[in-house]
PDB file of C-alpha atoms in Angstrom:
ATOM      1  CA  MET A   1      25.074   3.008 -15.122  1.00 37.00           C
ATOM      2  CA  GLU A   2      25.741   1.328 -11.776  1.00 40.00           C
ATOM      3  CA  THR A   3      22.885   1.279  -9.300  1.00 44.00           C
ATOM      4  CA  THR A   4      23.410   1.353  -5.564  1.00 46.00           C
ATOM      5  CA  LYS A   5      21.530  -1.128  -3.454  1.00 50.00           C
ATOM      6  CA  PRO A   6      19.563   0.451  -0.626  1.00 52.00           C
ATOM      7  CA  THR A   7      21.050  -0.079   2.801  1.00 53.00           C
ATOM      8  CA  TYR A   8      18.704  -1.233   5.506  1.00 62.00           C
ATOM      9  CA  GLN A   9      19.153  -0.984   9.225  1.00 79.00           C
ATOM     10  CA  ARG A  10      17.379  -3.007  11.849  1.00 87.00           C
ATOM     11  CA  LEU A  11      14.228  -1.293  13.008  1.00 95.00           C
ATOM     12  CA  TRP A  12      14.787  -0.550  16.667  1.00 95.00           C
ATOM     13  CA  GLU A  13      11.079  -0.408  17.467  1.00 97.00           C
ATOM     14  CA  VAL A  14      10.481  -3.959  16.227  1.00 97.00           C
ATOM     15  CA  ASP A  15      13.387  -5.343  18.252  1.00 97.00           C
ATOM     16  CA  THR A  16      12.259  -3.341  21.285  1.00 97.00           C
ATOM     17  CA  VAL A  17       8.715  -4.724  21.218  1.00 98.00           C
ATOM     18  CA  ARG A  18      10.105  -8.226  20.937  1.00 98.00           C
ATOM     19  CA  GLY A  19      12.500  -7.481  23.803  1.00 98.00           C
ATOM     20  CA  ILE A  20       9.648  -6.314  26.025  1.00 98.00           C
ATOM     21  CA  ALA A  21       7.795  -9.544  25.235  1.00 98.00           C
ATOM     22  CA  ILE A  22      10.922 -11.517  26.193  1.00 98.00           C
ATOM     23  CA  ILE A  23      11.072  -9.837  29.622  1.00 98.00           C
ATOM     24  CA  LEU A  24       7.378 -10.435  30.253  1.00 98.00           C
ATOM     25  CA  MET A  25       7.780 -14.056  29.174  1.00 98.00           C
ATOM     26  CA  ILE A  26      10.664 -14.586  31.592  1.00 98.00           C
ATOM     27  CA  CYS A  27       8.643 -13.041  34.430  1.00 97.00           C
ATOM     28  CA  TYR A  28       5.665 -15.271  33.670  1.00 97.00           C
ATOM     29  CA  HIS A  29       7.776 -18.416  33.428  1.00 97.00           C
ATOM     30  CA  PHE A  30       9.577 -17.571  36.678  1.00 96.00           C
ATOM     31  CA  ILE A  31       6.277 -17.358  38.555  1.00 96.00           C
ATOM     32  CA  PHE A  32       5.114 -20.507  36.758  1.00 95.00           C
ATOM     33  CA  ASP A  33       8.233 -22.306  37.981  1.00 94.00           C
ATOM     34  CA  LEU A  34       7.595 -21.125  41.527  1.00 95.00           C
ATOM     35  CA  ALA A  35       4.065 -22.525  41.284  1.00 93.00           C
ATOM     36  CA  PHE A  36       5.415 -25.775  39.814  1.00 89.00           C
ATOM     37  CA  PHE A  37       7.680 -26.211  42.859  1.00 91.00           C
ATOM     38  CA  GLY A  38       4.916 -25.209  45.270  1.00 91.00           C
ATOM     39  CA  ALA A  39       6.483 -21.878  46.270  1.00 93.00           C
ATOM     40  CA  TYR A  40       3.607 -19.870  44.804  1.00 93.00           C
ATOM     41  CA  ALA A  41       0.037 -20.727  45.676  1.00 92.00           C
ATOM     42  CA  GLY A  42      -1.649 -18.875  42.830  1.00 90.00           C
ATOM     43  CA  ASN A  43      -3.412 -20.661  39.978  1.00 92.00           C
ATOM     44  CA  MET A  44      -1.356 -20.161  36.834  1.00 92.00           C
ATOM     45  CA  TYR A  45      -4.260 -21.498  34.761  1.00 90.00           C
ATOM     46  CA  SER A  46      -6.697 -18.856  35.989  1.00 93.00           C
ATOM     47  CA  PRO A  47      -8.216 -16.603  33.297  1.00 93.00           C
ATOM     48  CA  SER A  48      -6.085 -13.618  34.340  1.00 96.00           C
ATOM     49  CA  TRP A  49      -2.790 -15.496  34.191  1.00 96.00           C
ATOM     50  CA  GLN A  50      -3.721 -17.184  30.933  1.00 94.00           C
ATOM     51  CA  LEU A  51      -4.705 -13.839  29.415  1.00 96.00           C
ATOM     52  CA  PHE A  52      -1.317 -12.480  30.420  1.00 97.00           C
ATOM     53  CA  ALA A  53       0.463 -15.467  28.891  1.00 96.00           C
ATOM     54  CA  ARG A  54      -1.574 -15.332  25.678  1.00 97.00           C
ATOM     55  CA  SER A  55      -0.940 -11.618  25.277  1.00 97.00           C
ATOM     56  CA  ILE A  56       2.796 -12.314  25.364  1.00 98.00           C
ATOM     57  CA  GLY A  57       2.455 -15.130  22.821  1.00 97.00           C
ATOM     58  CA  THR A  58       0.278 -12.978  20.569  1.00 98.00           C
ATOM     59  CA  THR A  59       2.927 -10.244  20.614  1.00 98.00           C
ATOM     60  CA  PHE A  60       5.620 -12.686  19.507  1.00 98.00           C
ATOM     61  CA  ILE A  61       3.411 -14.005  16.710  1.00 98.00           C
ATOM     62  CA  LEU A  62       2.402 -10.571  15.418  1.00 98.00           C
ATOM     63  CA  VAL A  63       5.990  -9.334  15.469  1.00 98.00           C
ATOM     64  CA  MET A  64       7.094 -12.467  13.635  1.00 98.00           C
ATOM     65  CA  GLY A  65       4.564 -11.692  10.896  1.00 98.00           C
ATOM     66  CA  ILE A  66       5.947  -8.170  10.594  1.00 98.00           C
ATOM     67  CA  SER A  67       9.523  -9.479  10.509  1.00 97.00           C
ATOM     68  CA  LEU A  68       8.668 -11.914   7.716  1.00 97.00           C
ATOM     69  CA  THR A  69       7.639  -9.019   5.470  1.00 97.00           C
ATOM     70  CA  LEU A  70      10.734  -6.991   6.344  1.00 96.00           C
ATOM     71  CA  ARG A  71      13.080  -9.770   5.349  1.00 95.00           C
ATOM     72  CA  TYR A  72      11.095 -10.631   2.240  1.00 96.00           C
ATOM     73  CA  ASN A  73      10.966  -7.075   0.900  1.00 94.00           C
ATOM     74  CA  ARG A  74      14.642  -6.497   1.584  1.00 93.00           C
ATOM     75  CA  LEU A  75      15.755  -9.709  -0.135  1.00 93.00           C
ATOM     76  CA  GLU A  76      13.285  -9.779  -3.035  1.00 90.00           C
ATOM     77  CA  PRO A  77      15.267  -7.413  -5.310  1.00 88.00           C
ATOM     78  CA  GLU A  78      18.227  -9.783  -5.146  1.00 89.00           C
ATOM     79  CA  MET A  79      16.562 -13.210  -5.230  1.00 92.00           C
ATOM     80  CA  ASP A  80      13.871 -15.098  -7.085  1.00 93.00           C
ATOM     81  CA  GLN A  81      10.912 -16.747  -5.370  1.00 93.00           C
ATOM     82  CA  LYS A  82      12.587 -20.146  -5.213  1.00 95.00           C
ATOM     83  CA  GLN A  83      15.613 -18.740  -3.410  1.00 95.00           C
ATOM     84  CA  LEU A  84      13.449 -16.745  -1.043  1.00 96.00           C
ATOM     85  CA  PHE A  85      11.314 -19.754  -0.177  1.00 96.00           C
ATOM     86  CA  ALA A  86      14.444 -21.797   0.510  1.00 96.00           C
ATOM     87  CA  ILE A  87      15.468 -19.227   3.123  1.00 96.00           C
ATOM     88  CA  TYR A  88      12.073 -19.326   4.813  1.00 97.00           C
ATOM     89  CA  LEU A  89      11.988 -23.121   4.605  1.00 97.00           C
ATOM     90  CA  ARG A  90      15.350 -23.378   6.335  1.00 97.00           C
ATOM     91  CA  GLN A  91      14.455 -20.859   9.037  1.00 97.00           C
ATOM     92  CA  GLY A  92      11.050 -22.419   9.617  1.00 97.00           C
ATOM     93  CA  ALA A  93      12.555 -25.911   9.823  1.00 98.00           C
ATOM     94  CA  ILE A  94      15.088 -24.747  12.423  1.00 98.00           C
ATOM     95  CA  VAL A  95      12.435 -23.165  14.638  1.00 98.00           C
ATOM     96  CA  PHE A  96      10.080 -26.136  14.227  1.00 98.00           C
ATOM     97  CA  GLY A  97      12.972 -28.486  14.974  1.00 98.00           C
ATOM     98  CA  TRP A  98      13.633 -26.718  18.273  1.00 97.00           C
ATOM     99  CA  GLY A  99       9.945 -27.106  18.993  1.00 97.00           C
ATOM    100  CA  MET A 100      10.347 -30.848  18.572  1.00 97.00           C
ATOM    101  CA  VAL A 101      13.303 -30.791  20.966  1.00 97.00           C
ATOM    102  CA  ILE A 102      11.040 -29.139  23.532  1.00 96.00           C
ATOM    103  CA  THR A 103       8.430 -31.837  22.864  1.00 96.00           C
ATOM    104  CA  VAL A 104      10.954 -34.571  23.669  1.00 95.00           C
ATOM    105  CA  VAL A 105      12.336 -32.818  26.759  1.00 93.00           C
ATOM    106  CA  THR A 106       8.926 -32.013  28.226  1.00 93.00           C
ATOM    107  CA  TYR A 107       7.738 -35.558  27.501  1.00 92.00           C
ATOM    108  CA  PHE A 108      10.315 -36.889  29.955  1.00 90.00           C
ATOM    109  CA  VAL A 109      10.072 -33.999  32.437  1.00 86.00           C
ATOM    110  CA  LEU A 110       6.343 -33.287  32.542  1.00 83.00           C
ATOM    111  CA  ASP A 111       4.840 -36.588  31.395  1.00 74.00           C
ATOM    112  CA  SER A 112       1.137 -35.918  30.725  1.00 77.00           C
ATOM    113  CA  GLY A 113       1.532 -32.140  30.356  1.00 83.00           C
ATOM    114  CA  TYR A 114       4.225 -32.312  27.695  1.00 92.00           C
ATOM    115  CA  VAL A 115       4.186 -29.954  24.713  1.00 95.00           C
ATOM    116  CA  ILE A 116       2.774 -31.467  21.534  1.00 94.00           C
ATOM    117  CA  PHE A 117       2.292 -28.297  19.509  1.00 97.00           C
ATOM    118  CA  GLY A 118       3.687 -25.228  21.242  1.00 97.00           C
ATOM    119  CA  ILE A 119       4.656 -21.763  20.119  1.00 97.00           C
ATOM    120  CA  LEU A 120       7.891 -22.828  18.394  1.00 98.00           C
ATOM    121  CA  HIS A 121       6.030 -25.439  16.362  1.00 98.00           C
ATOM    122  CA  LEU A 122       3.540 -22.728  15.435  1.00 98.00           C
ATOM    123  CA  LEU A 123       6.162 -20.120  14.536  1.00 98.00           C
ATOM    124  CA  GLY A 124       8.198 -22.545  12.439  1.00 98.00           C
ATOM    125  CA  LEU A 125       5.211 -23.749  10.432  1.00 98.00           C
ATOM    126  CA  SER A 126       3.788 -20.246  10.110  1.00 97.00           C
ATOM    127  CA  MET A 127       6.987 -19.048   8.449  1.00 97.00           C
ATOM    128  CA  LEU A 128       6.224 -21.417   5.587  1.00 96.00           C
ATOM    129  CA  MET A 129       2.465 -21.007   5.447  1.00 97.00           C
ATOM    130  CA  ALA A 130       2.682 -17.214   5.489  1.00 98.00           C
ATOM    131  CA  PHE A 131       5.121 -17.116   2.563  1.00 97.00           C
ATOM    132  CA  PRO A 132       2.455 -16.897  -0.202  1.00 97.00           C
ATOM    133  CA  PHE A 133       0.948 -13.845   1.560  1.00 98.00           C
ATOM    134  CA  LEU A 134       4.107 -11.767   1.879  1.00 97.00           C
ATOM    135  CA  ARG A 135       3.074  -9.496  -0.996  1.00 95.00           C
ATOM    136  CA  LEU A 136      -0.681  -9.598  -0.336  1.00 96.00           C
ATOM    137  CA  ARG A 137      -1.568  -7.027   2.304  1.00 96.00           C
ATOM    138  CA  TRP A 138      -5.355  -7.307   2.183  1.00 97.00           C
ATOM    139  CA  ALA A 139      -5.508 -11.032   1.482  1.00 98.00           C
ATOM    140  CA  SER A 140      -3.289 -11.743   4.495  1.00 98.00           C
ATOM    141  CA  LEU A 141      -5.550  -9.590   6.675  1.00 98.00           C
ATOM    142  CA  VAL A 142      -8.788 -11.215   5.488  1.00 98.00           C
ATOM    143  CA  VAL A 143      -7.453 -14.774   5.668  1.00 98.00           C
ATOM    144  CA  GLY A 144      -5.899 -13.996   9.053  1.00 98.00           C
ATOM    145  CA  ILE A 145      -9.187 -12.775  10.497  1.00 98.00           C
ATOM    146  CA  ILE A 146     -11.015 -15.820   9.113  1.00 98.00           C
ATOM    147  CA  ALA A 147      -8.355 -18.117  10.618  1.00 98.00           C
ATOM    148  CA  VAL A 148      -8.702 -16.440  14.016  1.00 98.00           C
ATOM    149  CA  ALA A 149     -12.498 -16.755  13.973  1.00 98.00           C
ATOM    150  CA  LEU A 150     -12.366 -20.373  12.814  1.00 97.00           C
ATOM    151  CA  GLY A 151      -9.761 -21.154  15.443  1.00 97.00           C
ATOM    152  CA  PHE A 152     -11.898 -19.846  18.284  1.00 95.00           C
ATOM    153  CA  TYR A 153     -14.727 -22.038  17.030  1.00 96.00           C
ATOM    154  CA  LEU A 154     -12.530 -25.147  16.794  1.00 95.00           C
ATOM    155  CA  ASN A 155     -11.012 -24.483  20.226  1.00 93.00           C
ATOM    156  CA  GLY A 156     -14.515 -24.803  21.676  1.00 92.00           C
ATOM    157  CA  LEU A 157     -14.791 -28.368  20.396  1.00 93.00           C
ATOM    158  CA  LYS A 158     -13.290 -31.442  22.036  1.00 91.00           C
ATOM    159  CA  VAL A 159     -12.609 -34.890  20.660  1.00 93.00           C
ATOM    160  CA  LEU A 160     -11.405 -38.184  22.081  1.00 91.00           C
ATOM    161  CA  ASN A 161      -8.210 -38.505  20.030  1.00 91.00           C
ATOM    162  CA  PRO A 162      -5.163 -36.215  19.715  1.00 91.00           C
ATOM    163  CA  TRP A 163      -4.869 -36.177  15.923  1.00 94.00           C
ATOM    164  CA  LEU A 164      -6.281 -32.660  15.443  1.00 95.00           C
ATOM    165  CA  LEU A 165      -4.412 -30.972  18.278  1.00 96.00           C
ATOM    166  CA  TRP A 166      -2.043 -29.316  15.787  1.00 96.00           C
ATOM    167  CA  LEU A 167      -5.002 -27.767  13.980  1.00 96.00           C
ATOM    168  CA  GLY A 168      -6.740 -26.427  17.071  1.00 96.00           C
ATOM    169  CA  VAL A 169      -9.222 -29.088  18.204  1.00 96.00           C
ATOM    170  CA  PRO A 170      -8.493 -29.989  21.868  1.00 94.00           C
ATOM    171  CA  GLN A 171      -8.594 -33.515  23.218  1.00 94.00           C
ATOM    172  CA  PHE A 172     -10.691 -34.495  26.214  1.00 92.00           C
ATOM    173  CA  GLY A 173      -8.578 -34.769  29.342  1.00 88.00           C
ATOM    174  CA  ARG A 174      -5.333 -33.499  27.800  1.00 89.00           C
ATOM    175  CA  HIS A 175      -3.556 -30.463  29.175  1.00 87.00           C
ATOM    176  CA  MET A 176      -0.334 -28.926  27.837  1.00 90.00           C
ATOM    177  CA  VAL A 177       1.843 -26.251  29.434  1.00 91.00           C
ATOM    178  CA  ASP A 178       2.342 -24.670  25.992  1.00 95.00           C
ATOM    179  CA  TYR A 179      -0.314 -24.977  23.292  1.00 96.00           C
ATOM    180  CA  TYR A 180      -0.452 -22.782  20.176  1.00 97.00           C
ATOM    181  CA  PRO A 181      -2.239 -24.668  17.378  1.00 97.00           C
ATOM    182  CA  LEU A 182      -2.381 -23.408  13.821  1.00 98.00           C
ATOM    183  CA  LEU A 183      -5.888 -22.111  14.341  1.00 97.00           C
ATOM    184  CA  PRO A 184      -6.323 -19.435  15.525  1.00 97.00           C
ATOM    185  CA  TRP A 185      -2.636 -18.508  15.914  1.00 98.00           C
ATOM    186  CA  LEU A 186      -1.596 -18.682  12.258  1.00 98.00           C
ATOM    187  CA  GLY A 187      -4.267 -16.041  11.782  1.00 98.00           C
ATOM    188  CA  PHE A 188      -2.407 -13.651  14.087  1.00 98.00           C
ATOM    189  CA  ALA A 189       0.779 -14.246  12.094  1.00 98.00           C
ATOM    190  CA  LEU A 190      -1.071 -13.318   8.892  1.00 98.00           C
ATOM    191  CA  VAL A 191      -2.462 -10.202  10.553  1.00 98.00           C
ATOM    192  CA  GLY A 192       1.138  -9.364  11.451  1.00 98.00           C
ATOM    193  CA  VAL A 193       2.076  -9.794   7.788  1.00 98.00           C
ATOM    194  CA  SER A 194      -0.618  -7.295   6.829  1.00 98.00           C
ATOM    195  CA  VAL A 195       0.596  -4.866   9.500  1.00 98.00           C
ATOM    196  CA  GLY A 196       4.163  -5.229   8.239  1.00 97.00           C
ATOM    197  CA  LEU A 197       3.171  -4.559   4.637  1.00 97.00           C
ATOM    198  CA  THR A 198       1.199  -1.510   5.773  1.00 97.00           C
ATOM    199  CA  LEU A 199       3.762   0.056   8.106  1.00 96.00           C
ATOM    200  CA  TYR A 200       6.955  -1.040   6.345  1.00 96.00           C
ATOM    201  CA  PRO A 201       6.399  -1.236   2.567  1.00 92.00           C
ATOM    202  CA  GLN A 202       9.552  -2.290   0.707  1.00 89.00           C
ATOM    203  CA  GLY A 203      11.064  -3.049   4.096  1.00 90.00           C
ATOM    204  CA  ALA A 204      11.366   0.585   5.173  1.00 90.00           C
ATOM    205  CA  ARG A 205       9.446   2.610   7.743  1.00 92.00           C
ATOM    206  CA  ARG A 206       6.694   4.690   6.143  1.00 92.00           C
ATOM    207  CA  PHE A 207       6.126   6.838   9.215  1.00 91.00           C
ATOM    208  CA  SER A 208       8.380   9.197  11.137  1.00 92.00           C
ATOM    209  CA  LEU A 209       9.770   8.028  14.448  1.00 93.00           C
ATOM    210  CA  PRO A 210      12.520   9.556  16.605  1.00 93.00           C
ATOM    211  CA  ASP A 211      15.604   7.384  16.901  1.00 92.00           C
ATOM    212  CA  LEU A 212      15.665   6.065  20.448  1.00 94.00           C
ATOM    213  CA  SER A 213      18.001   3.176  19.708  1.00 93.00           C
ATOM    214  CA  HIS A 214      20.913   4.873  21.494  1.00 93.00           C
ATOM    215  CA  ILE A 215      19.070   5.053  24.846  1.00 96.00           C
ATOM    216  CA  PRO A 216      20.480   2.308  27.147  1.00 97.00           C
ATOM    217  CA  PRO A 217      17.143   0.658  28.108  1.00 96.00           C
ATOM    218  CA  VAL A 218      16.026   0.621  24.473  1.00 97.00           C
ATOM    219  CA  ARG A 219      19.398  -0.720  23.386  1.00 97.00           C
ATOM    220  CA  ALA A 220      19.143  -3.474  26.012  1.00 97.00           C
ATOM    221  CA  LEU A 221      15.626  -4.401  24.922  1.00 97.00           C
ATOM    222  CA  GLY A 222      16.770  -4.441  21.309  1.00 97.00           C
ATOM    223  CA  PHE A 223      19.563  -6.857  22.211  1.00 97.00           C
ATOM    224  CA  LEU A 224      17.037  -9.181  23.826  1.00 97.00           C
ATOM    225  CA  GLY A 225      14.761  -8.869  20.813  1.00 97.00           C
ATOM    226  CA  ARG A 226      17.550  -9.760  18.387  1.00 96.00           C
ATOM    227  CA  HIS A 227      18.358 -12.935  20.343  1.00 97.00           C
ATOM    228  CA  SER A 228      14.830 -13.971  21.271  1.00 96.00           C
ATOM    229  CA  LEU A 229      15.081 -17.598  20.104  1.00 96.00           C
ATOM    230  CA  LEU A 230      18.277 -18.265  22.044  1.00 97.00           C
ATOM    231  CA  ILE A 231      16.859 -16.629  25.165  1.00 97.00           C
ATOM    232  CA  TYR A 232      13.645 -18.629  24.816  1.00 97.00           C
ATOM    233  CA  LEU A 233      15.609 -21.872  24.657  1.00 96.00           C
ATOM    234  CA  ILE A 234      17.967 -21.259  27.585  1.00 97.00           C
ATOM    235  CA  HIS A 235      16.007 -19.185  30.090  1.00 96.00           C
ATOM    236  CA  GLN A 236      13.947 -22.014  31.569  1.00 94.00           C
ATOM    237  CA  PRO A 237      16.863 -24.401  32.248  1.00 94.00           C
ATOM    238  CA  ILE A 238      18.742 -21.504  33.855  1.00 96.00           C
ATOM    239  CA  MET A 239      15.829 -20.462  36.072  1.00 96.00           C
ATOM    240  CA  LEU A 240      15.004 -24.022  37.067  1.00 93.00           C
ATOM    241  CA  GLY A 241      18.637 -24.657  37.882  1.00 93.00           C
ATOM    242  CA  ILE A 242      18.806 -21.550  40.061  1.00 94.00           C
ATOM    243  CA  LEU A 243      15.626 -22.463  41.927  1.00 95.00           C
ATOM    244  CA  ILE A 244      16.970 -25.953  42.575  1.00 93.00           C
ATOM    245  CA  LEU A 245      20.353 -24.614  43.722  1.00 93.00           C
ATOM    246  CA  VAL A 246      18.767 -22.221  46.232  1.00 93.00           C
ATOM    247  CA  GLY A 247      16.557 -24.987  47.582  1.00 89.00           C
ATOM    248  CA  ILE A 248      13.195 -23.801  46.304  1.00 90.00           C
ATOM    249  CA  GLY A 249      12.809 -26.705  43.912  1.00 77.00           C
ATOM    250  CA  SER A 250      14.017 -30.248  43.648  1.00 76.00           C
ATOM    251  CA  ILE A 251      14.421 -32.796  40.893  1.00 65.00           C
TER     252      ILE A 251
END
């Protein structure tokens, strides 16, 4: 007897949330660029601005955790664990590799404020480290909460060398424009995994939700959400180029 594989559609609400985060990120970076060129006098490192920025980053990380479970549960019936891990290894390596590109670029552009371990480094590595938890709803939640708590403790420490920056221990005198160490942020990814396993078991929605994917604003946000990595990589060069062209900034 031939069995029919279940057909899965993209979940519009997941793409929409990611799309909203993309818009907020672009807005924040635009104001940051204005401040960088001296056209905005506000302090982008004030608690309110940093809370805004961190809330955007946290959204991306949580949604990534949810997305990891969706892909895993939809592919698991067709692949063994080795094949599945190879997919996550490749995807994680690509994202981490782009993070390294940003490290190199910001090293030459920003000098002392360059990105050593930013959100792309974190997302790429988290894709691999979260893999063992993609079937463990409660374990991912517990370990995620512990990682968050431990991360907040480590972030309160400071050392003289940079060797533990990736883990979450800051270095005296070093400032980075983008800093998302493994602790506490891997913890938020694991919490996202738990949320994904709770709300979308077997990769399908377990709750009822009206289909709003045909509404133009939702469709536009979904498009942004589906292309979030590309938009993340190109939006800053575009905005900086525009600001330079209109005379607000200069090289």
